[in-house]
Amino acid sequence: MKIGELVKRHGVSVDTIRFYEKQQLLKPSARSDAGYRLYREADSQRLNFILRAKAVGFSLQQVRELLQIEDNKAEWHCADVKDKVQQKMLEIEQQMLELKQFHQALQQLDAACCGGPISATECSILTALEQGKPPQTEQHKEHTSC
């Protein structure tokens, strides 16, 4: 099949497929006499594998590692694959903790600001970001007409 057929089948762009080729995750099986990339069903299945791995959060490097296992299954154990999944879960849990901290910090900034029509020269959010200190909700409210 040509690249256009692969695009339609998987709902990705031509650029996406070419990107995966540049990253050496996917390669056309052959070229036509006219120079068109030609793909087999196995190439389509490989692209599906890549897209599914990306959809659950694996990075390109992690996808590359999983493809190495996929290409040489007999040399690996299920435990190796499971370790990759568990590592990814730990990575995501750490990201979730960081996002929670970001959210809490933003809540503090939000709570400290009245959001009213006063000049931004008195804005506690900007002051807290400039000084690198958490905003003081009560102090800000004393200085504004909130």
mmCIF file of C-alpha atoms in Angstrom:
data_model
loop_
_atom_site.group_PDB
_atom_site.id
_atom_site.type_symbol
_atom_site.label_atom_id
_atom_site.label_comp_id
_atom_site.label_asym_id
_atom_site.label_seq_id
_atom_site.Cartn_x
_atom_site.Cartn_y
_atom_site.Cartn_z
ATOM 1 C CA MET A 1 0.000 0.000 0.000
ATOM 2 C CA LYS A 2 1.103 3.584 -0.580
ATOM 3 C CA ILE A 3 1.622 6.123 2.178
ATOM 4 C CA GLY A 4 -1.801 7.667 1.504
ATOM 5 C CA GLU A 5 -3.514 4.383 2.264
ATOM 6 C CA LEU A 6 -1.535 4.044 5.491
ATOM 7 C CA VAL A 7 -2.555 7.589 6.434
ATOM 8 C CA LYS A 8 -6.246 6.841 5.889
ATOM 9 C CA ARG A 9 -6.107 3.535 7.721
ATOM 10 C CA HIS A 10 -4.516 4.976 10.861
ATOM 11 C CA GLY A 11 -5.826 8.537 10.847
ATOM 12 C CA VAL A 12 -2.399 10.153 10.940
ATOM 13 C CA SER A 13 -0.697 12.617 8.635
ATOM 14 C CA VAL A 14 1.930 11.896 6.016
ATOM 15 C CA ASP A 15 4.276 14.018 8.125
ATOM 16 C CA THR A 16 3.713 11.707 11.093
ATOM 17 C CA ILE A 17 4.686 8.663 9.069
ATOM 18 C CA ARG A 18 7.742 10.423 7.638
ATOM 19 C CA PHE A 19 8.703 11.527 11.156
ATOM 20 C CA TYR A 20 8.568 7.925 12.380
ATOM 21 C CA GLU A 21 10.690 6.941 9.391
ATOM 22 C CA LYS A 22 13.279 9.612 10.258
ATOM 23 C CA GLN A 23 13.277 8.306 13.825
ATOM 24 C CA GLN A 24 13.905 4.822 12.378
ATOM 25 C CA LEU A 25 10.805 3.410 14.021
ATOM 26 C CA LEU A 26 9.146 2.638 10.707
ATOM 27 C CA LYS A 27 10.425 2.124 7.204
ATOM 28 C CA PRO A 28 8.729 1.401 3.912
ATOM 29 C CA SER A 29 9.115 -2.158 2.722
ATOM 30 C CA ALA A 30 9.937 -1.040 -0.789
ATOM 31 C CA ARG A 31 9.656 1.724 -3.357
ATOM 32 C CA SER A 32 7.670 1.626 -6.550
ATOM 33 C CA ASP A 33 9.283 2.298 -9.923
ATOM 34 C CA ALA A 34 7.955 5.838 -9.598
ATOM 35 C CA GLY A 35 9.637 6.213 -6.184
ATOM 36 C CA TYR A 36 6.516 5.932 -4.023
ATOM 37 C CA ARG A 37 6.924 4.405 -0.594
ATOM 38 C CA LEU A 38 5.253 1.016 -0.406
ATOM 39 C CA TYR A 39 4.130 -0.583 2.833
ATOM 40 C CA ARG A 40 3.060 -4.115 3.698
ATOM 41 C CA GLU A 41 0.485 -5.195 6.238
ATOM 42 C CA ALA A 42 3.337 -5.800 8.705
ATOM 43 C CA ASP A 43 4.331 -2.131 8.353
ATOM 44 C CA SER A 44 0.753 -1.106 9.091
ATOM 45 C CA GLN A 45 0.749 -3.315 12.183
ATOM 46 C CA ARG A 46 4.039 -1.761 13.291
ATOM 47 C CA LEU A 47 2.581 1.726 12.889
ATOM 48 C CA ASN A 48 -0.422 0.608 14.931
ATOM 49 C CA PHE A 49 1.943 -0.608 17.659
ATOM 50 C CA ILE A 50 3.744 2.750 17.671
ATOM 51 C CA LEU A 51 0.500 4.708 17.826
ATOM 52 C CA ARG A 52 -0.914 2.584 20.642
ATOM 53 C CA ALA A 53 2.294 2.866 22.662
ATOM 54 C CA LYS A 54 2.272 6.648 22.173
ATOM 55 C CA ALA A 55 -1.419 6.782 23.132
ATOM 56 C CA VAL A 56 -0.699 5.262 26.559
ATOM 57 C CA GLY A 57 2.107 7.722 27.201
ATOM 58 C CA PHE A 58 5.332 6.080 26.095
ATOM 59 C CA SER A 59 7.963 8.476 24.747
ATOM 60 C CA LEU A 60 9.613 7.898 21.378
ATOM 61 C CA GLN A 61 12.672 6.434 23.104
ATOM 62 C CA GLN A 62 10.469 4.103 25.126
ATOM 63 C CA VAL A 63 8.583 3.109 21.964
ATOM 64 C CA ARG A 64 11.934 2.375 20.336
ATOM 65 C CA GLU A 65 12.846 0.103 23.259
ATOM 66 C CA LEU A 66 9.492 -1.690 23.075
ATOM 67 C CA LEU A 67 9.932 -2.181 19.328
ATOM 68 C CA GLN A 68 13.343 -3.731 19.938
ATOM 69 C CA ILE A 69 11.654 -6.219 22.238
ATOM 70 C CA GLU A 70 8.808 -6.732 19.748
ATOM 71 C CA ASP A 71 11.316 -7.414 16.959
ATOM 72 C CA ASN A 72 13.279 -9.921 19.081
ATOM 73 C CA LYS A 73 10.669 -11.446 21.377
ATOM 74 C CA ALA A 74 12.558 -14.700 21.853
ATOM 75 C CA GLU A 75 15.479 -12.825 23.435
ATOM 76 C CA TRP A 76 13.342 -11.093 26.054
ATOM 77 C CA HIS A 77 11.041 -12.044 28.919
ATOM 78 C CA CYS A 78 7.590 -10.810 29.863
ATOM 79 C CA ALA A 79 9.228 -9.396 32.982
ATOM 80 C CA ASP A 80 11.293 -7.066 30.785
ATOM 81 C CA VAL A 81 8.167 -5.660 29.182
ATOM 82 C CA LYS A 82 6.361 -5.425 32.503
ATOM 83 C CA ASP A 83 9.325 -3.512 33.947
ATOM 84 C CA LYS A 84 8.972 -0.951 31.145
ATOM 85 C CA VAL A 85 5.285 -0.509 31.961
ATOM 86 C CA GLN A 86 5.960 -0.207 35.676
ATOM 87 C CA GLN A 87 8.709 2.349 35.054
ATOM 88 C CA LYS A 88 6.304 4.364 32.930
ATOM 89 C CA MET A 89 3.645 4.210 35.655
ATOM 90 C CA LEU A 90 6.158 5.515 38.210
ATOM 91 C CA GLU A 91 7.119 8.314 35.823
ATOM 92 C CA ILE A 92 3.473 9.264 35.359
ATOM 93 C CA GLU A 93 2.822 9.144 39.117
ATOM 94 C CA GLN A 94 5.720 11.575 39.619
ATOM 95 C CA GLN A 95 4.305 13.857 36.936
ATOM 96 C CA MET A 96 0.907 13.710 38.636
ATOM 97 C CA LEU A 97 2.476 14.778 41.945
ATOM 98 C CA GLU A 98 4.205 17.670 40.215
ATOM 99 C CA LEU A 99 0.967 18.695 38.520
ATOM 100 C CA LYS A 100 -0.814 18.608 41.880
ATOM 101 C CA GLN A 101 1.850 20.910 43.312
ATOM 102 C CA PHE A 102 1.453 23.261 40.336
ATOM 103 C CA HIS A 103 -2.296 23.243 40.863
ATOM 104 C CA GLN A 104 -1.967 24.031 44.580
ATOM 105 C CA ALA A 105 0.434 26.891 43.866
ATOM 106 C CA LEU A 106 -1.937 28.290 41.249
ATOM 107 C CA GLN A 107 -4.830 28.001 43.703
ATOM 108 C CA GLN A 108 -2.834 30.082 46.192
ATOM 109 C CA LEU A 109 -2.144 32.703 43.550
ATOM 110 C CA ASP A 110 -5.780 32.730 42.509
ATOM 111 C CA ALA A 111 -7.068 33.019 46.084
ATOM 112 C CA ALA A 112 -4.748 35.937 46.847
ATOM 113 C CA CYS A 113 -5.990 38.086 43.999
ATOM 114 C CA CYS A 114 -9.317 39.853 43.933
ATOM 115 C CA GLY A 115 -9.334 39.962 40.161
ATOM 116 C CA GLY A 116 -10.983 43.355 40.341
ATOM 117 C CA PRO A 117 -10.590 46.439 38.190
ATOM 118 C CA ILE A 118 -7.639 47.843 40.167
ATOM 119 C CA SER A 119 -4.310 48.491 38.468
ATOM 120 C CA ALA A 120 -2.035 45.510 37.970
ATOM 121 C CA THR A 121 0.662 47.495 39.818
ATOM 122 C CA GLU A 122 -0.991 46.176 42.992
ATOM 123 C CA CYS A 123 -1.538 42.637 41.734
ATOM 124 C CA SER A 124 -0.520 40.035 44.298
ATOM 125 C CA ILE A 125 -0.009 37.412 41.605
ATOM 126 C CA LEU A 126 2.611 39.486 39.799
ATOM 127 C CA THR A 127 4.239 40.457 43.104
ATOM 128 C CA ALA A 128 4.444 36.822 44.222
ATOM 129 C CA LEU A 129 5.969 35.789 40.898
ATOM 130 C CA GLU A 130 8.488 38.656 41.015
ATOM 131 C CA GLN A 131 9.535 37.946 44.602
ATOM 132 C CA GLY A 132 9.321 34.186 44.432
ATOM 133 C CA LYS A 133 7.237 34.126 47.607
ATOM 134 C CA PRO A 134 3.755 32.753 48.081
ATOM 135 C CA PRO A 135 1.112 35.463 48.040
ATOM 136 C CA GLN A 136 -0.391 36.673 51.295
ATOM 137 C CA THR A 137 -4.099 36.784 50.756
ATOM 138 C CA GLU A 138 -5.037 39.058 53.653
ATOM 139 C CA GLN A 139 -2.258 41.585 52.993
ATOM 140 C CA HIS A 140 -3.296 41.931 49.374
ATOM 141 C CA LYS A 141 -6.906 42.479 50.299
ATOM 142 C CA GLU A 142 -5.931 45.277 52.722
ATOM 143 C CA HIS A 143 -4.221 47.192 49.910
ATOM 144 C CA THR A 144 -7.003 46.876 47.393
ATOM 145 C CA SER A 145 -10.634 47.663 47.067
ATOM 146 C CA CYS A 146 -11.622 44.000 46.656
#
